[in-house]
Amino acid sequence: MTKLDEQDRLIIAALQENGRLSNMEIANRVNLSHSSCSRRIARLEKDGVIVGYRALTDRRKLGYTVHAFCEIVRDPSISWAELAEQMKDIEGVVSVYAVSGSVDIMVEIVAEDMPHYSEVVLQNLSCTPGVSAVQSTFVLAEIKSLY
């Protein structure tokens, strides 16, 4: 595991806030020379601490007005890994997590509207072999998200 110091953590925080910052801007923010900052970023990338860069989008502006989490109870005849793998290919599924507790898998879904959401859940998610039960929880407001 990569040992991170305070400067590394400040670099990561700056990039999480704005992934388009130049190395010079980051160096100025974290009080490092440009070359030292560049080397640290390269090391963080090489070590897999920084795994990529992407554009964050406003889902509503893309036409997705429904955001929900589905709790899935799996049939014991199927493994978590196998069921989770099937979930990844369903349209509208944006993340899949194996979780502990009373459910086995948590799936995050975005949909255009409720009819579209119902289609995703009733025609895809619920019909997936190994799904024993599905319960939906709808997002009312997003308070904080780093992703």
mmCIF file of N, CA and C in Angstrom:
data_model
loop_
_atom_site.group_PDB
_atom_site.id
_atom_site.type_symbol
_atom_site.label_atom_id
_atom_site.label_comp_id
_atom_site.label_asym_id
_atom_site.label_seq_id
_atom_site.Cartn_x
_atom_site.Cartn_y
_atom_site.Cartn_z
ATOM 1 N N MET A 1 0.845 -1.187 0.000
ATOM 2 C CA MET A 1 0.000 0.000 0.000
ATOM 3 C C MET A 1 0.883 1.241 0.000
ATOM 4 N N THR A 2 0.501 2.214 -0.799
ATOM 5 C CA THR A 2 1.241 3.460 -0.907
ATOM 6 C C THR A 2 1.077 4.279 0.367
ATOM 7 N N LYS A 3 2.198 4.732 0.906
ATOM 8 C CA LYS A 3 2.142 5.600 2.087
ATOM 9 C C LYS A 3 1.942 7.033 1.609
ATOM 10 N N LEU A 4 0.871 7.651 2.071
ATOM 11 C CA LEU A 4 0.536 9.011 1.670
ATOM 12 C C LEU A 4 0.884 9.988 2.779
ATOM 13 N N ASP A 5 1.528 11.079 2.410
ATOM 14 C CA ASP A 5 1.782 12.127 3.391
ATOM 15 C C ASP A 5 0.770 13.258 3.168
ATOM 16 N N GLU A 6 0.898 14.302 3.953
ATOM 17 C CA GLU A 6 -0.054 15.416 3.882
ATOM 18 C C GLU A 6 -0.068 16.067 2.496
ATOM 19 N N GLN A 7 1.105 16.218 1.877
ATOM 20 C CA GLN A 7 1.180 16.823 0.536
ATOM 21 C C GLN A 7 0.423 15.975 -0.482
ATOM 22 N N ASP A 8 0.583 14.638 -0.405
ATOM 23 C CA ASP A 8 -0.147 13.741 -1.302
ATOM 24 C C ASP A 8 -1.652 13.921 -1.117
ATOM 25 N N ARG A 9 -2.076 13.995 0.124
ATOM 26 C CA ARG A 9 -3.510 14.136 0.407
ATOM 27 C C ARG A 9 -4.047 15.483 -0.105
ATOM 28 N N LEU A 10 -3.250 16.520 0.007
ATOM 29 C CA LEU A 10 -3.667 17.828 -0.516
ATOM 30 C C LEU A 10 -3.759 17.800 -2.044
ATOM 31 N N ILE A 11 -2.823 17.123 -2.686
ATOM 32 C CA ILE A 11 -2.859 16.985 -4.150
ATOM 33 C C ILE A 11 -4.125 16.240 -4.567
ATOM 34 N N ILE A 12 -4.407 15.139 -3.895
ATOM 35 C CA ILE A 12 -5.599 14.351 -4.206
ATOM 36 C C ILE A 12 -6.858 15.191 -4.002
ATOM 37 N N ALA A 13 -6.929 15.930 -2.913
ATOM 38 C CA ALA A 13 -8.097 16.777 -2.642
ATOM 39 C C ALA A 13 -8.268 17.830 -3.728
ATOM 40 N N ALA A 14 -7.174 18.426 -4.155
ATOM 41 C CA ALA A 14 -7.249 19.445 -5.216
ATOM 42 C C ALA A 14 -7.760 18.829 -6.512
ATOM 43 N N LEU A 15 -7.274 17.644 -6.857
ATOM 44 C CA LEU A 15 -7.718 16.984 -8.085
ATOM 45 C C LEU A 15 -9.162 16.513 -7.992
ATOM 46 N N GLN A 16 -9.594 16.096 -6.804
ATOM 47 C CA GLN A 16 -10.992 15.696 -6.643
ATOM 48 C C GLN A 16 -11.916 16.896 -6.778
ATOM 49 N N GLU A 17 -11.453 18.044 -6.319
ATOM 50 C CA GLU A 17 -12.248 19.272 -6.435
ATOM 51 C C GLU A 17 -12.323 19.731 -7.877
ATOM 52 N N ASN A 18 -11.189 19.636 -8.600
ATOM 53 C CA ASN A 18 -11.141 20.083 -9.987
ATOM 54 C C ASN A 18 -10.036 19.320 -10.719
ATOM 55 N N GLY A 19 -10.430 18.299 -11.449
ATOM 56 C CA GLY A 19 -9.477 17.453 -12.162
ATOM 57 C C GLY A 19 -8.804 18.126 -13.339
ATOM 58 N N ARG A 20 -9.228 19.346 -13.665
ATOM 59 C CA ARG A 20 -8.639 20.064 -14.795
ATOM 60 C C ARG A 20 -7.573 21.066 -14.359
ATOM 61 N N LEU A 21 -7.243 21.085 -13.083
ATOM 62 C CA LEU A 21 -6.182 21.988 -12.626
ATOM 63 C C LEU A 21 -4.858 21.597 -13.281
ATOM 64 N N SER A 22 -4.089 22.584 -13.642
ATOM 65 C CA SER A 22 -2.756 22.301 -14.178
ATOM 66 C C SER A 22 -1.838 21.887 -13.034
ATOM 67 N N ASN A 23 -0.734 21.236 -13.382
ATOM 68 C CA ASN A 23 0.238 20.854 -12.344
ATOM 69 C C ASN A 23 0.752 22.092 -11.610
ATOM 70 N N MET A 24 0.907 23.189 -12.344
ATOM 71 C CA MET A 24 1.375 24.432 -11.720
ATOM 72 C C MET A 24 0.358 24.943 -10.703
ATOM 73 N N GLU A 25 -0.921 24.904 -11.038
ATOM 74 C CA GLU A 25 -1.963 25.355 -10.110
ATOM 75 C C GLU A 25 -1.998 24.471 -8.860
ATOM 76 N N ILE A 26 -1.857 23.171 -9.070
ATOM 77 C CA ILE A 26 -1.848 22.253 -7.927
ATOM 78 C C ILE A 26 -0.626 22.528 -7.058
ATOM 79 N N ALA A 27 0.523 22.669 -7.692
ATOM 80 C CA ALA A 27 1.772 22.938 -6.955
ATOM 81 C C ALA A 27 1.622 24.193 -6.101
ATOM 82 N N ASN A 28 1.034 25.229 -6.653
ATOM 83 C CA ASN A 28 0.825 26.467 -5.897
ATOM 84 C C ASN A 28 -0.118 26.240 -4.715
ATOM 85 N N ARG A 29 -1.178 25.464 -4.927
ATOM 86 C CA ARG A 29 -2.144 25.204 -3.856
ATOM 87 C C ARG A 29 -1.531 24.430 -2.697
ATOM 88 N N VAL A 30 -0.643 23.486 -3.019
ATOM 89 C CA VAL A 30 -0.104 22.604 -1.972
ATOM 90 C C VAL A 30 1.301 23.003 -1.536
ATOM 91 N N ASN A 31 1.758 24.134 -2.070
ATOM 92 C CA ASN A 31 3.041 24.705 -1.651
ATOM 93 C C ASN A 31 4.231 23.794 -1.984
ATOM 94 N N LEU A 32 4.267 23.314 -3.240
ATOM 95 C CA LEU A 32 5.365 22.494 -3.739
ATOM 96 C C LEU A 32 5.889 23.102 -5.031
ATOM 97 N N SER A 33 7.102 22.701 -5.413
ATOM 98 C CA SER A 33 7.603 23.114 -6.725
ATOM 99 C C SER A 33 6.832 22.349 -7.792
ATOM 100 N N HIS A 34 6.806 22.901 -8.992
ATOM 101 C CA HIS A 34 6.105 22.271 -10.104
ATOM 102 C C HIS A 34 6.639 20.865 -10.358
ATOM 103 N N SER A 35 7.962 20.707 -10.372
ATOM 104 C CA SER A 35 8.550 19.398 -10.672
ATOM 105 C C SER A 35 8.255 18.380 -9.571
ATOM 106 N N SER A 36 8.309 18.799 -8.319
ATOM 107 C CA SER A 36 8.006 17.898 -7.210
ATOM 108 C C SER A 36 6.542 17.467 -7.259
ATOM 109 N N CYS A 37 5.677 18.405 -7.538
ATOM 110 C CA CYS A 37 4.250 18.112 -7.626
ATOM 111 C C CYS A 37 3.988 17.142 -8.787
ATOM 112 N N SER A 38 4.605 17.374 -9.921
ATOM 113 C CA SER A 38 4.436 16.498 -11.100
ATOM 114 C C SER A 38 4.899 15.080 -10.782
ATOM 115 N N ARG A 39 6.034 14.948 -10.088
ATOM 116 C CA ARG A 39 6.540 13.625 -9.719
ATOM 117 C C ARG A 39 5.569 12.918 -8.777
ATOM 118 N N ARG A 40 5.027 13.660 -7.824
ATOM 119 C CA ARG A 40 4.071 13.065 -6.879
ATOM 120 C C ARG A 40 2.808 12.591 -7.600
ATOM 121 N N ILE A 41 2.286 13.402 -8.499
ATOM 122 C CA ILE A 41 1.088 13.011 -9.245
ATOM 123 C C ILE A 41 1.380 11.759 -10.075
ATOM 124 N N ALA A 42 2.522 11.734 -10.742
ATOM 125 C CA ALA A 42 2.912 10.560 -11.543
ATOM 126 C C ALA A 42 3.005 9.315 -10.660
ATOM 127 N N ARG A 43 3.582 9.464 -9.448
ATOM 128 C CA ARG A 43 3.690 8.326 -8.527
ATOM 129 C C ARG A 43 2.314 7.865 -8.067
ATOM 130 N N LEU A 44 1.438 8.813 -7.755
ATOM 131 C CA LEU A 44 0.082 8.462 -7.327
ATOM 132 C C LEU A 44 -0.670 7.724 -8.439
ATOM 133 N N GLU A 45 -0.456 8.135 -9.679
ATOM 134 C CA GLU A 45 -1.065 7.441 -10.817
ATOM 135 C C GLU A 45 -0.462 6.054 -10.989
ATOM 136 N N LYS A 46 0.857 5.971 -10.952
ATOM 137 C CA LYS A 46 1.566 4.691 -11.131
ATOM 138 C C LYS A 46 1.177 3.691 -10.045
ATOM 139 N N ASP A 47 1.033 4.160 -8.810
ATOM 140 C CA ASP A 47 0.695 3.288 -7.684
ATOM 141 C C ASP A 47 -0.799 2.948 -7.624
ATOM 142 N N GLY A 48 -1.582 3.531 -8.525
ATOM 143 C CA GLY A 48 -3.010 3.220 -8.565
ATOM 144 C C GLY A 48 -3.847 3.957 -7.542
ATOM 145 N N VAL A 49 -3.269 4.963 -6.889
ATOM 146 C CA VAL A 49 -4.051 5.784 -5.961
ATOM 147 C C VAL A 49 -5.002 6.656 -6.785
ATOM 148 N N ILE A 50 -4.479 7.279 -7.817
ATOM 149 C CA ILE A 50 -5.299 8.005 -8.787
ATOM 150 C C ILE A 50 -5.533 7.030 -9.930
ATOM 151 N N VAL A 51 -6.791 6.662 -10.132
ATOM 152 C CA VAL A 51 -7.095 5.619 -11.119
ATOM 153 C C VAL A 51 -7.640 6.168 -12.438
ATOM 154 N N GLY A 52 -7.892 7.472 -12.513
ATOM 155 C CA GLY A 52 -8.367 8.034 -13.763
ATOM 156 C C GLY A 52 -8.936 9.422 -13.576
ATOM 157 N N TYR A 53 -9.308 9.995 -14.683
ATOM 158 C CA TYR A 53 -9.908 11.330 -14.711
ATOM 159 C C TYR A 53 -11.158 11.234 -15.576
ATOM 160 N N ARG A 54 -12.200 11.949 -15.186
ATOM 161 C CA ARG A 54 -13.435 11.905 -15.958
ATOM 162 C C ARG A 54 -14.238 13.177 -15.740
ATOM 163 N N ALA A 55 -15.196 13.370 -16.618
ATOM 164 C CA ALA A 55 -16.085 14.518 -16.494
ATOM 165 C C ALA A 55 -17.300 14.110 -15.664
ATOM 166 N N LEU A 56 -17.622 14.896 -14.673
ATOM 167 C CA LEU A 56 -18.838 14.684 -13.903
ATOM 168 C C LEU A 56 -19.961 15.421 -14.611
ATOM 169 N N THR A 57 -21.108 14.801 -14.688
ATOM 170 C CA THR A 57 -22.220 15.400 -15.417
ATOM 171 C C THR A 57 -23.403 15.644 -14.490
ATOM 172 N N ASP A 58 -24.248 16.544 -14.898
ATOM 173 C CA ASP A 58 -25.502 16.792 -14.208
ATOM 174 C C ASP A 58 -26.525 15.857 -14.842
ATOM 175 N N ARG A 59 -26.896 14.825 -14.126
ATOM 176 C CA ARG A 59 -27.797 13.804 -14.679
ATOM 177 C C ARG A 59 -29.132 14.385 -15.125
ATOM 178 N N ARG A 60 -29.626 15.358 -14.387
ATOM 179 C CA ARG A 60 -30.915 15.966 -14.756
ATOM 180 C C ARG A 60 -30.828 16.650 -16.118
ATOM 181 N N LYS A 61 -29.714 17.316 -16.376
ATOM 182 C CA LYS A 61 -29.551 17.996 -17.667
ATOM 183 C C LYS A 61 -29.383 17.009 -18.812
ATOM 184 N N LEU A 62 -29.039 15.774 -18.475
ATOM 185 C CA LEU A 62 -28.950 14.714 -19.483
ATOM 186 C C LEU A 62 -30.275 13.972 -19.626
ATOM 187 N N GLY A 63 -31.278 14.395 -18.857
ATOM 188 C CA GLY A 63 -32.603 13.801 -18.983
ATOM 189 C C GLY A 63 -32.914 12.695 -17.998
ATOM 190 N N TYR A 64 -32.067 12.493 -16.989
ATOM 191 C CA TYR A 64 -32.319 11.461 -15.990
ATOM 192 C C TYR A 64 -32.866 12.112 -14.723
ATOM 193 N N THR A 65 -34.169 12.002 -14.501
ATOM 194 C CA THR A 65 -34.805 12.678 -13.373
ATOM 195 C C THR A 65 -35.023 11.766 -12.172
ATOM 196 N N VAL A 66 -34.845 10.464 -12.352
ATOM 197 C CA VAL A 66 -35.036 9.511 -11.253
ATOM 198 C C VAL A 66 -33.684 8.914 -10.876
ATOM 199 N N HIS A 67 -33.393 8.931 -9.590
ATOM 200 C CA HIS A 67 -32.145 8.393 -9.043
ATOM 201 C C HIS A 67 -32.540 7.540 -7.851
ATOM 202 N N ALA A 68 -32.158 6.267 -7.871
ATOM 203 C CA ALA A 68 -32.589 5.363 -6.807
ATOM 204 C C ALA A 68 -31.519 4.326 -6.495
ATOM 205 N N PHE A 69 -31.669 3.717 -5.341
ATOM 206 C CA PHE A 69 -30.839 2.590 -4.947
ATOM 207 C C PHE A 69 -31.763 1.390 -4.771
ATOM 208 N N CYS A 70 -31.366 0.271 -5.332
ATOM 209 C CA CYS A 70 -32.139 -0.960 -5.183
ATOM 210 C C CYS A 70 -31.363 -1.926 -4.313
ATOM 211 N N GLU A 71 -32.027 -2.401 -3.282
ATOM 212 C CA GLU A 71 -31.451 -3.425 -2.418
ATOM 213 C C GLU A 71 -31.890 -4.766 -2.976
ATOM 214 N N ILE A 72 -30.927 -5.645 -3.212
ATOM 215 C CA ILE A 72 -31.229 -6.933 -3.837
ATOM 216 C C ILE A 72 -30.842 -8.065 -2.894
ATOM 217 N N VAL A 73 -31.795 -8.954 -2.694
ATOM 218 C CA VAL A 73 -31.535 -10.185 -1.958
ATOM 219 C C VAL A 73 -31.333 -11.261 -3.017
ATOM 220 N N ARG A 74 -30.231 -11.973 -2.898
ATOM 221 C CA ARG A 74 -29.925 -12.991 -3.903
ATOM 222 C C ARG A 74 -30.398 -14.358 -3.455
ATOM 223 N N ASP A 75 -30.735 -15.159 -4.423
ATOM 224 C CA ASP A 75 -31.052 -16.566 -4.188
ATOM 225 C C ASP A 75 -29.738 -17.258 -3.842
ATOM 226 N N PRO A 76 -29.714 -18.065 -2.790
ATOM 227 C CA PRO A 76 -28.458 -18.715 -2.381
ATOM 228 C C PRO A 76 -27.837 -19.623 -3.449
ATOM 229 N N SER A 77 -28.596 -19.955 -4.474
ATOM 230 C CA SER A 77 -28.065 -20.840 -5.517
ATOM 231 C C SER A 77 -27.094 -20.128 -6.457
ATOM 232 N N ILE A 78 -26.972 -18.811 -6.316
ATOM 233 C CA ILE A 78 -26.076 -18.041 -7.184
ATOM 234 C C ILE A 78 -25.085 -17.269 -6.312
ATOM 235 N N SER A 79 -23.871 -17.145 -6.785
ATOM 236 C CA SER A 79 -22.859 -16.425 -5.999
ATOM 237 C C SER A 79 -23.057 -14.921 -6.116
ATOM 238 N N TRP A 80 -22.528 -14.197 -5.141
ATOM 239 C CA TRP A 80 -22.576 -12.729 -5.178
ATOM 240 C C TRP A 80 -21.922 -12.231 -6.448
ATOM 241 N N ALA A 81 -20.735 -12.765 -6.730
ATOM 242 C CA ALA A 81 -19.960 -12.294 -7.879
ATOM 243 C C ALA A 81 -20.723 -12.496 -9.181
ATOM 244 N N GLU A 82 -21.353 -13.647 -9.325
ATOM 245 C CA GLU A 82 -22.103 -13.935 -10.556
ATOM 246 C C GLU A 82 -23.296 -12.995 -10.703
ATOM 247 N N LEU A 83 -24.016 -12.777 -9.620
ATOM 248 C CA LEU A 83 -25.174 -11.890 -9.672
ATOM 249 C C LEU A 83 -24.738 -10.447 -9.926
ATOM 250 N N ALA A 84 -23.709 -10.011 -9.235
ATOM 251 C CA ALA A 84 -23.209 -8.643 -9.424
ATOM 252 C C ALA A 84 -22.753 -8.433 -10.861
ATOM 253 N N GLU A 85 -22.127 -9.422 -11.431
ATOM 254 C CA GLU A 85 -21.669 -9.323 -12.823
ATOM 255 C C GLU A 85 -22.848 -9.110 -13.777
ATOM 256 N N GLN A 86 -23.951 -9.795 -13.530
ATOM 257 C CA GLN A 86 -25.143 -9.636 -14.360
ATOM 258 C C GLN A 86 -25.753 -8.240 -14.223
ATOM 259 N N MET A 87 -25.667 -7.678 -13.031
ATOM 260 C CA MET A 87 -26.239 -6.353 -12.776
ATOM 261 C C MET A 87 -25.526 -5.269 -13.595
ATOM 262 N N LYS A 88 -24.229 -5.453 -13.814
ATOM 263 C CA LYS A 88 -23.426 -4.436 -14.500
ATOM 264 C C LYS A 88 -23.913 -4.144 -15.912
ATOM 265 N N ASP A 89 -24.539 -5.107 -16.558
ATOM 266 C CA ASP A 89 -24.933 -4.948 -17.960
ATOM 267 C C ASP A 89 -26.342 -4.387 -18.153
ATOM 268 N N ILE A 90 -27.044 -4.100 -17.069
ATOM 269 C CA ILE A 90 -28.410 -3.591 -17.178
ATOM 270 C C ILE A 90 -28.383 -2.088 -17.432
ATOM 271 N N GLU A 91 -29.121 -1.658 -18.449
ATOM 272 C CA GLU A 91 -29.207 -0.234 -18.781
ATOM 273 C C GLU A 91 -29.759 0.536 -17.585
ATOM 274 N N GLY A 92 -29.123 1.652 -17.270
ATOM 275 C CA GLY A 92 -29.556 2.486 -16.150
ATOM 276 C C GLY A 92 -28.801 2.217 -14.872
ATOM 277 N N VAL A 93 -28.143 1.065 -14.782
ATOM 278 C CA VAL A 93 -27.356 0.750 -13.587
ATOM 279 C C VAL A 93 -26.035 1.495 -13.691
ATOM 280 N N VAL A 94 -25.765 2.357 -12.707
ATOM 281 C CA VAL A 94 -24.531 3.147 -12.728
ATOM 282 C C VAL A 94 -23.498 2.671 -11.714
ATOM 283 N N SER A 95 -23.920 1.871 -10.722
ATOM 284 C CA SER A 95 -22.957 1.277 -9.798
ATOM 285 C C SER A 95 -23.574 0.049 -9.150
ATOM 286 N N VAL A 96 -22.699 -0.881 -8.801
ATOM 287 C CA VAL A 96 -23.114 -2.140 -8.167
ATOM 288 C C VAL A 96 -22.165 -2.399 -6.999
ATOM 289 N N TYR A 97 -22.732 -2.695 -5.824
ATOM 290 C CA TYR A 97 -21.935 -2.940 -4.631
ATOM 291 C C TYR A 97 -22.373 -4.238 -3.963
ATOM 292 N N ALA A 98 -21.429 -5.055 -3.562
ATOM 293 C CA ALA A 98 -21.712 -6.172 -2.671
ATOM 294 C C ALA A 98 -21.706 -5.571 -1.267
ATOM 295 N N VAL A 99 -22.757 -5.831 -0.492
ATOM 296 C CA VAL A 99 -22.884 -5.207 0.821
ATOM 297 C C VAL A 99 -23.182 -6.249 1.897
ATOM 298 N N SER A 100 -23.005 -5.848 3.135
ATOM 299 C CA SER A 100 -23.350 -6.720 4.252
ATOM 300 C C SER A 100 -24.699 -6.281 4.811
ATOM 301 N N GLY A 101 -25.292 -7.118 5.608
ATOM 302 C CA GLY A 101 -26.566 -6.776 6.218
ATOM 303 C C GLY A 101 -27.679 -7.660 5.704
ATOM 304 N N SER A 102 -28.879 -7.121 5.660
ATOM 305 C CA SER A 102 -30.043 -7.918 5.285
ATOM 306 C C SER A 102 -30.185 -8.093 3.771
ATOM 307 N N VAL A 103 -29.402 -7.365 3.006
ATOM 308 C CA VAL A 103 -29.408 -7.529 1.550
ATOM 309 C C VAL A 103 -28.005 -7.899 1.095
ATOM 310 N N ASP A 104 -27.906 -8.361 -0.140
ATOM 311 C CA ASP A 104 -26.616 -8.828 -0.647
ATOM 312 C C ASP A 104 -25.946 -7.849 -1.604
ATOM 313 N N ILE A 105 -26.763 -7.177 -2.403
ATOM 314 C CA ILE A 105 -26.221 -6.287 -3.425
ATOM 315 C C ILE A 105 -27.014 -4.989 -3.426
ATOM 316 N N MET A 106 -26.302 -3.873 -3.567
ATOM 317 C CA MET A 106 -26.924 -2.559 -3.693
ATOM 318 C C MET A 106 -26.607 -2.065 -5.098
ATOM 319 N N VAL A 107 -27.652 -1.684 -5.814
ATOM 320 C CA VAL A 107 -27.505 -1.214 -7.184
ATOM 321 C C VAL A 107 -28.004 0.226 -7.254
ATOM 322 N N GLU A 108 -27.203 1.094 -7.843
ATOM 323 C CA GLU A 108 -27.600 2.486 -8.055
ATOM 324 C C GLU A 108 -28.111 2.605 -9.480
ATOM 325 N N ILE A 109 -29.281 3.206 -9.633
ATOM 326 C CA ILE A 109 -29.927 3.308 -10.941
ATOM 327 C C ILE A 109 -30.315 4.752 -11.223
ATOM 328 N N VAL A 110 -30.122 5.169 -12.470
ATOM 329 C CA VAL A 110 -30.684 6.434 -12.942
ATOM 330 C C VAL A 110 -31.617 6.112 -14.101
ATOM 331 N N ALA A 111 -32.711 6.866 -14.179
ATOM 332 C CA ALA A 111 -33.699 6.647 -15.227
ATOM 333 C C ALA A 111 -34.284 7.979 -15.663
ATOM 334 N N GLU A 112 -34.834 7.982 -16.859
ATOM 335 C CA GLU A 112 -35.415 9.219 -17.392
ATOM 336 C C GLU A 112 -36.615 9.670 -16.577
ATOM 337 N N ASP A 113 -37.466 8.727 -16.198
ATOM 338 C CA ASP A 113 -38.686 9.028 -15.461
ATOM 339 C C ASP A 113 -39.162 7.749 -14.782
ATOM 340 N N MET A 114 -40.296 7.798 -14.093
ATOM 341 C CA MET A 114 -40.783 6.618 -13.379
ATOM 342 C C MET A 114 -41.139 5.457 -14.312
ATOM 343 N N PRO A 115 -41.786 5.696 -15.469
ATOM 344 C CA PRO A 115 -42.042 4.563 -16.363
ATOM 345 C C PRO A 115 -40.738 3.879 -16.814
ATOM 346 N N HIS A 116 -39.718 4.670 -17.092
ATOM 347 C CA HIS A 116 -38.426 4.104 -17.478
ATOM 348 C C HIS A 116 -37.826 3.332 -16.301
ATOM 349 N N TYR A 117 -37.909 3.897 -15.092
ATOM 350 C CA TYR A 117 -37.398 3.206 -13.910
ATOM 351 C C TYR A 117 -38.129 1.873 -13.705
ATOM 352 N N SER A 118 -39.448 1.904 -13.823
ATOM 353 C CA SER A 118 -40.234 0.677 -13.673
ATOM 354 C C SER A 118 -39.806 -0.379 -14.680
ATOM 355 N N GLU A 119 -39.540 0.039 -15.897
ATOM 356 C CA GLU A 119 -39.080 -0.887 -16.936
ATOM 357 C C GLU A 119 -37.738 -1.514 -16.543
ATOM 358 N N VAL A 120 -36.812 -0.686 -16.081
ATOM 359 C CA VAL A 120 -35.494 -1.195 -15.681
ATOM 360 C C VAL A 120 -35.641 -2.225 -14.571
ATOM 361 N N VAL A 121 -36.467 -1.918 -13.561
ATOM 362 C CA VAL A 121 -36.599 -2.812 -12.411
ATOM 363 C C VAL A 121 -37.439 -4.046 -12.743
ATOM 364 N N LEU A 122 -38.601 -3.843 -13.342
ATOM 365 C CA LEU A 122 -39.512 -4.958 -13.555
ATOM 366 C C LEU A 122 -39.111 -5.871 -14.704
ATOM 367 N N GLN A 123 -38.552 -5.305 -15.758
ATOM 368 C CA GLN A 123 -38.224 -6.123 -16.921
ATOM 369 C C GLN A 123 -36.777 -6.581 -16.964
ATOM 370 N N ASN A 124 -35.935 -5.964 -16.167
ATOM 371 C CA ASN A 124 -34.521 -6.333 -16.195
ATOM 372 C C ASN A 124 -34.020 -6.827 -14.845
ATOM 373 N N LEU A 125 -34.045 -5.959 -13.873
ATOM 374 C CA LEU A 125 -33.478 -6.281 -12.565
ATOM 375 C C LEU A 125 -34.190 -7.460 -11.903
ATOM 376 N N SER A 126 -35.487 -7.375 -11.772
ATOM 377 C CA SER A 126 -36.251 -8.415 -11.083
ATOM 378 C C SER A 126 -36.228 -9.752 -11.814
ATOM 379 N N CYS A 127 -36.043 -9.716 -13.120
ATOM 380 C CA CYS A 127 -36.052 -10.942 -13.929
ATOM 381 C C CYS A 127 -34.682 -11.591 -14.039
ATOM 382 N N THR A 128 -33.678 -10.990 -13.453
ATOM 383 C CA THR A 128 -32.329 -11.545 -13.514
ATOM 384 C C THR A 128 -32.276 -12.822 -12.679
ATOM 385 N N PRO A 129 -31.780 -13.912 -13.265
ATOM 386 C CA PRO A 129 -31.683 -15.149 -12.496
ATOM 387 C C PRO A 129 -30.849 -14.953 -11.229
ATOM 388 N N GLY A 130 -31.394 -15.414 -10.117
ATOM 389 C CA GLY A 130 -30.690 -15.282 -8.847
ATOM 390 C C GLY A 130 -31.204 -14.156 -7.975
ATOM 391 N N VAL A 131 -32.074 -13.295 -8.527
ATOM 392 C CA VAL A 131 -32.647 -12.207 -7.735
ATOM 393 C C VAL A 131 -33.866 -12.745 -7.012
ATOM 394 N N SER A 132 -33.824 -12.700 -5.694
ATOM 395 C CA SER A 132 -34.915 -13.215 -4.876
ATOM 396 C C SER A 132 -35.890 -12.102 -4.481
ATOM 397 N N ALA A 133 -35.357 -10.905 -4.215
ATOM 398 C CA ALA A 133 -36.201 -9.773 -3.812
ATOM 399 C C ALA A 133 -35.492 -8.470 -4.155
ATOM 400 N N VAL A 134 -36.308 -7.440 -4.460
ATOM 401 C CA VAL A 134 -35.789 -6.112 -4.785
ATOM 402 C C VAL A 134 -36.588 -5.082 -4.003
ATOM 403 N N GLN A 135 -35.889 -4.132 -3.402
ATOM 404 C CA GLN A 135 -36.559 -3.016 -2.738
ATOM 405 C C GLN A 135 -35.893 -1.728 -3.182
ATOM 406 N N SER A 136 -36.690 -0.747 -3.565
ATOM 407 C CA SER A 136 -36.157 0.520 -4.067
ATOM 408 C C SER A 136 -36.211 1.602 -3.008
ATOM 409 N N THR A 137 -35.177 2.438 -3.014
ATOM 410 C CA THR A 137 -35.126 3.638 -2.188
ATOM 411 C C THR A 137 -34.775 4.784 -3.119
ATOM 412 N N PHE A 138 -35.619 5.804 -3.156
ATOM 413 C CA PHE A 138 -35.429 6.905 -4.093
ATOM 414 C C PHE A 138 -34.681 8.071 -3.453
ATOM 415 N N VAL A 139 -33.796 8.665 -4.212
ATOM 416 C CA VAL A 139 -33.032 9.822 -3.761
ATOM 417 C C VAL A 139 -33.935 11.050 -3.875
ATOM 418 N N LEU A 140 -34.117 11.754 -2.778
ATOM 419 C CA LEU A 140 -34.910 12.982 -2.774
ATOM 420 C C LEU A 140 -34.038 14.191 -3.080
ATOM 421 N N ALA A 141 -32.817 14.177 -2.541
ATOM 422 C CA ALA A 141 -31.868 15.264 -2.777
ATOM 423 C C ALA A 141 -30.468 14.719 -2.558
ATOM 424 N N GLU A 142 -29.552 15.129 -3.398
ATOM 425 C CA GLU A 142 -28.153 14.749 -3.214
ATOM 426 C C GLU A 142 -27.479 15.835 -2.395
ATOM 427 N N ILE A 143 -27.002 15.462 -1.233
ATOM 428 C CA ILE A 143 -26.412 16.421 -0.320
ATOM 429 C C ILE A 143 -24.919 16.567 -0.575
ATOM 430 N N LYS A 144 -24.232 15.442 -0.761
ATOM 431 C CA LYS A 144 -22.802 15.468 -1.016
ATOM 432 C C LYS A 144 -22.441 14.270 -1.864
ATOM 433 N N SER A 145 -21.612 14.497 -2.856
ATOM 434 C CA SER A 145 -21.095 13.411 -3.684
ATOM 435 C C SER A 145 -19.736 13.826 -4.208
ATOM 436 N N LEU A 146 -18.740 12.977 -4.015
ATOM 437 C CA LEU A 146 -17.415 13.272 -4.532
ATOM 438 C C LEU A 146 -17.223 12.684 -5.921
ATOM 439 N N TYR A 147 -18.226 11.999 -6.417
ATOM 440 C CA TYR A 147 -18.089 11.336 -7.718
ATOM 441 C C TYR A 147 -19.120 11.832 -8.685
#
